[in-house]
PDB file of C-alpha atoms in Angstrom:
ATOM      1  CA  MET J   1     -33.291 -39.420 -63.062  1.00  0.00           C
ATOM      2  CA  GLN J   2     -35.316 -41.556 -65.139  1.00  0.00           C
ATOM      3  CA  ALA J   3     -33.937 -41.156 -67.924  1.00  0.00           C
ATOM      4  CA  PHE J   4     -30.607 -41.521 -66.256  1.00  0.00           C
ATOM      5  CA  ALA J   5     -31.711 -45.338 -65.635  1.00  0.00           C
ATOM      6  CA  ASP J   6     -32.567 -45.887 -68.984  1.00  0.00           C
ATOM      7  CA  VAL J   7     -29.395 -44.938 -70.601  1.00  0.00           C
ATOM      8  CA  VAL J   8     -27.340 -47.510 -68.425  1.00  0.00           C
ATOM      9  CA  ARG J   9     -30.613 -50.103 -69.239  1.00  0.00           C
ATOM     10  CA  ALA J  10     -29.871 -50.331 -72.128  1.00  0.00           C
ATOM     11  CA  GLY J  11     -26.351 -51.082 -71.958  1.00  0.00           C
ATOM     12  CA  LYS J  12     -25.051 -47.199 -72.892  1.00  0.00           C
ATOM     13  CA  ALA J  13     -23.406 -46.124 -68.763  1.00  0.00           C
ATOM     14  CA  LEU J  14     -22.854 -48.686 -66.648  1.00  0.00           C
ATOM     15  CA  TYR J  15     -23.108 -45.885 -63.476  1.00  0.00           C
ATOM     16  CA  ILE J  16     -24.179 -42.976 -63.295  1.00  0.00           C
ATOM     17  CA  GLY J  17     -22.912 -39.058 -61.541  1.00  0.00           C
ATOM     18  CA  VAL J  18     -24.283 -35.859 -61.037  1.00  0.00           C
ATOM     19  CA  SER J  19     -21.902 -32.249 -61.186  1.00  0.00           C
ATOM     20  CA  GLU J  20     -22.375 -29.232 -59.232  1.00  0.00           C
ATOM     21  CA  TRP J  21     -25.792 -30.103 -57.229  1.00  0.00           C
ATOM     22  CA  THR J  22     -26.477 -29.682 -53.763  1.00  0.00           C
ATOM     23  CA  ALA J  23     -26.086 -32.158 -50.862  1.00  0.00           C
ATOM     24  CA  GLU J  24     -29.456 -32.437 -50.500  1.00  0.00           C
ATOM     25  CA  GLN J  25     -30.220 -32.943 -54.095  1.00  0.00           C
ATOM     26  CA  ILE J  26     -27.692 -35.833 -53.977  1.00  0.00           C
ATOM     27  CA  ARG J  27     -29.846 -36.831 -51.570  1.00  0.00           C
ATOM     28  CA  ALA J  28     -32.103 -36.929 -53.209  1.00  0.00           C
ATOM     29  CA  ALA J  29     -30.977 -38.707 -56.381  1.00  0.00           C
ATOM     30  CA  HIS J  30     -29.536 -40.740 -54.065  1.00  0.00           C
ATOM     31  CA  GLY J  31     -32.540 -42.063 -52.584  1.00  0.00           C
ATOM     32  CA  LEU J  32     -34.204 -42.528 -56.534  1.00  0.00           C
ATOM     33  CA  ALA J  33     -30.909 -43.964 -57.601  1.00  0.00           C
ATOM     34  CA  GLN J  34     -31.867 -46.954 -55.451  1.00  0.00           C
ATOM     35  CA  GLU J  35     -35.367 -47.398 -56.328  1.00  0.00           C
ATOM     36  CA  LEU J  36     -35.047 -47.368 -59.413  1.00  0.00           C
ATOM     37  CA  GLY J  37     -32.043 -50.006 -59.441  1.00  0.00           C
ATOM     38  CA  VAL J  38     -29.029 -47.862 -60.579  1.00  0.00           C
ATOM     39  CA  GLN J  39     -25.989 -46.792 -58.894  1.00  0.00           C
ATOM     40  CA  LEU J  40     -25.113 -42.589 -58.488  1.00  0.00           C
ATOM     41  CA  ILE J  41     -21.538 -43.076 -57.780  1.00  0.00           C
ATOM     42  CA  SER J  42     -20.761 -39.736 -58.231  1.00  0.00           C
ATOM     43  CA  SER J  43     -20.014 -36.367 -58.254  1.00  0.00           C
ATOM     44  CA  GLN J  44     -18.719 -33.348 -60.946  1.00  0.00           C
ATOM     45  CA  PRO J  45     -17.992 -30.137 -58.436  1.00  0.00           C
ATOM     46  CA  GLN J  46     -15.660 -26.840 -59.169  1.00  0.00           C
ATOM     47  CA  TYR J  47     -12.547 -27.988 -56.189  1.00  0.00           C
ATOM     48  CA  SER J  48      -9.462 -25.962 -55.253  1.00  0.00           C
ATOM     49  CA  MET J  49      -7.221 -24.707 -52.562  1.00  0.00           C
ATOM     50  CA  LEU J  50      -9.406 -21.060 -53.488  1.00  0.00           C
ATOM     51  CA  TRP J  51     -12.567 -22.686 -54.044  1.00  0.00           C
ATOM     52  CA  ARG J  52     -13.772 -25.371 -51.017  1.00  0.00           C
ATOM     53  CA  VAL J  53     -17.244 -24.830 -51.166  1.00  0.00           C
ATOM     54  CA  ILE J  54     -18.013 -28.453 -51.255  1.00  0.00           C
ATOM     55  CA  GLU J  55     -15.991 -29.196 -47.596  1.00  0.00           C
ATOM     56  CA  ASP J  56     -18.918 -29.020 -45.848  1.00  0.00           C
ATOM     57  CA  GLU J  57     -22.196 -30.229 -46.712  1.00  0.00           C
ATOM     58  CA  VAL J  58     -21.251 -32.297 -50.156  1.00  0.00           C
ATOM     59  CA  VAL J  59     -18.567 -34.404 -49.426  1.00  0.00           C
ATOM     60  CA  PRO J  60     -19.769 -35.408 -45.991  1.00  0.00           C
ATOM     61  CA  ALA J  61     -22.967 -36.321 -47.753  1.00  0.00           C
ATOM     62  CA  CYS J  62     -21.781 -38.180 -50.041  1.00  0.00           C
ATOM     63  CA  GLU J  63     -19.332 -39.648 -47.623  1.00  0.00           C
ATOM     64  CA  GLU J  64     -22.143 -40.552 -46.112  1.00  0.00           C
ATOM     65  CA  LEU J  65     -24.219 -42.184 -49.043  1.00  0.00           C
ATOM     66  CA  GLY J  66     -20.716 -43.662 -50.356  1.00  0.00           C
ATOM     67  CA  LEU J  67     -19.978 -41.759 -53.219  1.00  0.00           C
ATOM     68  CA  SER J  68     -16.446 -40.096 -54.144  1.00  0.00           C
ATOM     69  CA  GLN J  69     -15.432 -35.978 -55.993  1.00  0.00           C
ATOM     70  CA  ILE J  70     -14.272 -35.691 -59.810  1.00  0.00           C
ATOM     71  CA  VAL J  71     -13.272 -32.363 -59.045  1.00  0.00           C
ATOM     72  CA  TRP J  72     -12.798 -30.066 -61.837  1.00  0.00           C
ATOM     73  CA  SER J  73     -10.169 -27.390 -61.758  1.00  0.00           C
ATOM     74  CA  PRO J  74      -8.482 -27.869 -58.888  1.00  0.00           C
ATOM     75  CA  ILE J  75      -5.486 -25.005 -60.289  1.00  0.00           C
ATOM     76  CA  ALA J  76      -8.108 -22.678 -60.056  1.00  0.00           C
ATOM     77  CA  GLN J  77      -8.706 -22.085 -63.791  1.00  0.00           C
ATOM     78  CA  GLY J  78      -5.314 -21.574 -63.861  1.00  0.00           C
ATOM     79  CA  VAL J  79      -4.394 -19.527 -61.139  1.00  0.00           C
ATOM     80  CA  LEU J  80      -2.232 -21.624 -58.452  1.00  0.00           C
ATOM     81  CA  THR J  81       0.201 -21.605 -61.243  1.00  0.00           C
ATOM     82  CA  GLY J  82       1.797 -18.560 -59.889  1.00  0.00           C
ATOM     83  CA  LYS J  83       1.578 -17.370 -63.050  1.00  0.00           C
ATOM     84  CA  TYR J  84      -0.700 -14.213 -62.688  1.00  0.00           C
ATOM     85  CA  GLU J  85       1.261 -12.140 -60.574  1.00  0.00           C
ATOM     86  CA  PRO J  86      -0.182  -9.767 -58.475  1.00  0.00           C
ATOM     87  CA  GLY J  87       0.252  -5.625 -60.269  1.00  0.00           C
ATOM     88  CA  LYS J  88       0.979  -6.967 -63.545  1.00  0.00           C
ATOM     89  CA  GLN J  89      -0.853  -7.816 -66.583  1.00  0.00           C
ATOM     90  CA  PRO J  90      -2.657 -10.813 -66.649  1.00  0.00           C
ATOM     91  CA  PRO J  91       0.282 -12.872 -69.603  1.00  0.00           C
ATOM     92  CA  ALA J  92      -0.625 -13.143 -73.719  1.00  0.00           C
ATOM     93  CA  GLY J  93      -3.400 -16.675 -74.439  1.00  0.00           C
ATOM     94  CA  SER J  94      -3.895 -16.557 -71.004  1.00  0.00           C
ATOM     95  CA  ARG J  95      -7.394 -17.864 -69.799  1.00  0.00           C
ATOM     96  CA  ALA J  96      -8.582 -14.386 -68.012  1.00  0.00           C
ATOM     97  CA  THR J  97      -6.516 -13.130 -71.483  1.00  0.00           C
ATOM     98  CA  ASP J  98     -10.301 -14.988 -73.114  1.00  0.00           C
ATOM     99  CA  GLU J  99     -12.732 -13.297 -74.247  1.00  0.00           C
ATOM    100  CA  LYS J 100     -14.903 -16.540 -74.953  1.00  0.00           C
ATOM    101  CA  GLY J 101     -15.862 -16.653 -71.046  1.00  0.00           C
ATOM    102  CA  GLY J 102     -12.959 -17.733 -70.172  1.00  0.00           C
ATOM    103  CA  ALA J 103     -12.113 -14.403 -68.508  1.00  0.00           C
ATOM    104  CA  ASP J 104     -15.527 -14.130 -66.668  1.00  0.00           C
ATOM    105  CA  MET J 105     -14.821 -18.028 -65.179  1.00  0.00           C
ATOM    106  CA  ILE J 106     -11.261 -16.798 -63.641  1.00  0.00           C
ATOM    107  CA  LYS J 107     -12.150 -13.128 -62.458  1.00  0.00           C
ATOM    108  CA  ARG J 108     -12.816 -13.890 -59.268  1.00  0.00           C
ATOM    109  CA  TRP J 109      -9.737 -14.645 -58.350  1.00  0.00           C
ATOM    110  CA  LEU J 110      -7.493 -12.617 -60.252  1.00  0.00           C
ATOM    111  CA  ALA J 111      -7.187  -9.440 -57.151  1.00  0.00           C
ATOM    112  CA  ASP J 112      -4.315  -8.632 -56.282  1.00  0.00           C
ATOM    113  CA  ASP J 113      -4.475 -10.045 -52.252  1.00  0.00           C
ATOM    114  CA  VAL J 114      -5.125 -13.132 -54.017  1.00  0.00           C
ATOM    115  CA  LEU J 115      -2.696 -13.507 -56.172  1.00  0.00           C
ATOM    116  CA  THR J 116       0.026 -12.255 -53.706  1.00  0.00           C
ATOM    117  CA  ARG J 117      -1.147 -15.308 -51.261  1.00  0.00           C
ATOM    118  CA  VAL J 118      -0.811 -17.410 -54.291  1.00  0.00           C
ATOM    119  CA  GLN J 119       3.222 -15.841 -54.510  1.00  0.00           C
ATOM    120  CA  GLN J 120       3.525 -17.348 -50.706  1.00  0.00           C
ATOM    121  CA  LEU J 121       2.473 -20.673 -52.240  1.00  0.00           C
ATOM    122  CA  ALA J 122       6.253 -20.845 -53.526  1.00  0.00           C
ATOM    123  CA  PRO J 123       8.083 -21.689 -51.171  1.00  0.00           C
ATOM    124  CA  ILE J 124       5.895 -24.689 -50.514  1.00  0.00           C
ATOM    125  CA  ALA J 125       5.604 -26.098 -53.264  1.00  0.00           C
ATOM    126  CA  GLY J 126       9.461 -26.333 -53.081  1.00  0.00           C
ATOM    127  CA  ASP J 127      10.183 -27.426 -49.905  1.00  0.00           C
ATOM    128  CA  LEU J 128       7.784 -31.071 -51.368  1.00  0.00           C
ATOM    129  CA  GLY J 129       9.941 -30.904 -54.745  1.00  0.00           C
ATOM    130  CA  LEU J 130       6.502 -29.709 -56.434  1.00  0.00           C
ATOM    131  CA  SER J 131       6.441 -27.845 -59.509  1.00  0.00           C
ATOM    132  CA  MET J 132       2.812 -24.821 -57.755  1.00  0.00           C
ATOM    133  CA  ALA J 133       0.556 -26.665 -60.302  1.00  0.00           C
ATOM    134  CA  GLN J 134       1.529 -29.771 -59.042  1.00  0.00           C
ATOM    135  CA  LEU J 135       1.144 -29.000 -55.107  1.00  0.00           C
ATOM    136  CA  ALA J 136      -2.625 -27.097 -55.888  1.00  0.00           C
ATOM    137  CA  VAL J 137      -3.672 -31.319 -57.787  1.00  0.00           C
ATOM    138  CA  ALA J 138      -1.903 -33.119 -55.429  1.00  0.00           C
ATOM    139  CA  TRP J 139      -4.108 -30.467 -51.962  1.00  0.00           C
ATOM    140  CA  VAL J 140      -7.198 -31.579 -54.436  1.00  0.00           C
ATOM    141  CA  LEU J 141      -5.987 -35.747 -53.831  1.00  0.00           C
ATOM    142  CA  GLN J 142      -5.817 -34.876 -50.290  1.00  0.00           C
ATOM    143  CA  ASN J 143      -8.751 -34.871 -49.944  1.00  0.00           C
ATOM    144  CA  ASP J 144     -10.196 -38.428 -48.936  1.00  0.00           C
ATOM    145  CA  ASN J 145     -13.542 -38.024 -50.758  1.00  0.00           C
ATOM    146  CA  VAL J 146     -11.624 -36.601 -54.056  1.00  0.00           C
ATOM    147  CA  ALA J 147     -11.499 -39.761 -56.315  1.00  0.00           C
ATOM    148  CA  ALA J 148      -9.660 -38.363 -59.145  1.00  0.00           C
ATOM    149  CA  ALA J 149      -8.902 -34.217 -60.727  1.00  0.00           C
ATOM    150  CA  ILE J 150     -10.224 -33.068 -63.563  1.00  0.00           C
ATOM    151  CA  ILE J 151      -6.805 -31.359 -65.319  1.00  0.00           C
ATOM    152  CA  GLY J 152      -8.330 -28.835 -67.908  1.00  0.00           C
ATOM    153  CA  ALA J 153      -4.169 -29.310 -69.754  1.00  0.00           C
ATOM    154  CA  SER J 154      -4.131 -27.024 -72.895  1.00  0.00           C
ATOM    155  CA  ARG J 155      -0.819 -28.747 -73.841  1.00  0.00           C
ATOM    156  CA  PRO J 156       0.502 -32.246 -73.753  1.00  0.00           C
ATOM    157  CA  GLU J 157       3.611 -31.856 -71.167  1.00  0.00           C
ATOM    158  CA  GLN J 158       1.346 -30.392 -69.350  1.00  0.00           C
ATOM    159  CA  VAL J 159      -0.742 -33.647 -68.467  1.00  0.00           C
ATOM    160  CA  ALA J 160       2.678 -34.920 -67.908  1.00  0.00           C
ATOM    161  CA  GLU J 161       3.792 -32.536 -65.438  1.00  0.00           C
ATOM    162  CA  ASN J 162       0.383 -32.293 -63.249  1.00  0.00           C
ATOM    163  CA  VAL J 163      -0.070 -36.401 -63.765  1.00  0.00           C
ATOM    164  CA  LYS J 164       3.325 -36.343 -60.893  1.00  0.00           C
ATOM    165  CA  ALA J 165       1.352 -34.691 -58.179  1.00  0.00           C
ATOM    166  CA  ALA J 166      -0.767 -38.906 -57.876  1.00  0.00           C
ATOM    167  CA  GLY J 167       0.578 -40.426 -55.626  1.00  0.00           C
ATOM    168  CA  VAL J 168       2.039 -36.914 -53.723  1.00  0.00           C
ATOM    169  CA  ARG J 169       1.249 -36.767 -49.935  1.00  0.00           C
ATOM    170  CA  LEU J 170       1.037 -33.798 -48.883  1.00  0.00           C
ATOM    171  CA  PRO J 171       2.224 -33.322 -44.531  1.00  0.00           C
ATOM    172  CA  ASP J 172       0.530 -32.108 -42.381  1.00  0.00           C
ATOM    173  CA  ASP J 173       2.536 -29.359 -41.725  1.00  0.00           C
ATOM    174  CA  ALA J 174       2.028 -27.818 -45.672  1.00  0.00           C
ATOM    175  CA  MET J 175      -1.480 -28.288 -45.705  1.00  0.00           C
ATOM    176  CA  LYS J 176      -1.281 -25.997 -42.309  1.00  0.00           C
ATOM    177  CA  ARG J 177       1.034 -23.437 -44.533  1.00  0.00           C
ATOM    178  CA  ILE J 178      -1.429 -23.195 -46.965  1.00  0.00           C
ATOM    179  CA  ASP J 179      -4.372 -22.425 -45.115  1.00  0.00           C
ATOM    180  CA  GLU J 180      -2.171 -19.751 -43.317  1.00  0.00           C
ATOM    181  CA  VAL J 181      -1.090 -18.224 -46.700  1.00  0.00           C
ATOM    182  CA  LEU J 182      -4.925 -18.777 -48.631  1.00  0.00           C
ATOM    183  CA  GLY J 183      -6.647 -17.324 -45.013  1.00  0.00           C
ATOM    184  CA  ASP J 184      -9.552 -15.869 -46.439  1.00  0.00           C
ATOM    185  CA  ALA J 185      -9.058 -15.644 -49.863  1.00  0.00           C
ATOM    186  CA  ALA J 186     -10.583 -18.943 -50.079  1.00  0.00           C
ATOM    187  CA  THR J 187     -14.026 -19.125 -50.864  1.00  0.00           C
ATOM    188  CA  ARG J 188     -15.363 -21.923 -47.891  1.00  0.00           C
ATOM    189  CA  ASP J 189     -19.042 -20.295 -47.677  1.00  0.00           C
ATOM    190  CA  PRO J 190     -21.115 -24.637 -48.080  1.00  0.00           C
ATOM    191  CA  ALA J 191     -25.107 -22.006 -49.784  1.00  0.00           C
ATOM    192  CA  LEU J 192     -22.393 -20.426 -53.011  1.00  0.00           C
ATOM    193  CA  VAL J 193     -22.721 -24.747 -53.937  1.00  0.00           C
ATOM    194  CA  ALA J 194     -26.054 -23.639 -54.985  1.00  0.00           C
ATOM    195  CA  ARG J 195     -25.676 -20.842 -57.812  1.00  0.00           C
ATOM    196  CA  SER J 196     -24.405 -23.375 -59.589  1.00  0.00           C
ATOM    197  CA  THR J 197     -27.347 -25.552 -59.305  1.00  0.00           C
ATOM    198  CA  PRO J 198     -30.991 -24.851 -60.624  1.00  0.00           C
ATOM    199  CA  GLU J 199     -33.230 -25.886 -57.553  1.00  0.00           C
ATOM    200  CA  ARG J 200     -35.629 -27.367 -60.169  1.00  0.00           C
ATOM    201  CA  ARG J 201     -34.110 -28.372 -63.337  1.00  0.00           C
ATOM    202  CA  PRO J 202     -35.652 -28.740 -67.472  1.00  0.00           C
ATOM    203  CA  VAL J 203     -36.827 -31.453 -68.344  1.00  0.00           C
TER     204      VAL J 203
END
């Protein structure tokens, strides 16, 4: 936190944020930032329809402290686009075939049960005039504590398409249908936040 404060005082940043921190760490960081006279304004966690571990603890803590979420992987590494189909090999050149690390990130969602449920989101998106990717981005932006979603696009046209989700308000019945379709395929355990957040960070 002292290093963050030094960066702000040097004029190299106006505000600071953290990524993949637990609610407890965010509370402690917020207190230190206040002592040092700098503004901690954001948390940058993974968040999607399928990965909802921040909802029970991180989001309430941030709402209380006045921080917002800038979330990454709102499309769950591409799974929520519907391009991965149950019982079929991943498309050539997709993240699931990337042996440099991408395949490791996405494998948790490639079970046929999960992919089958994701395919059932297509009618919901269609009823709203959205692509499945747009539905996924709009869903994370529906959370009032989410200020922005980081899109990992590989082509310019993906950015053009996904940005159309900005300003879309999903009706309550669509939100309910999404929850019903995904059911226990969505990971919600708040304890999983700590898995990517070491208790003591090296200095």
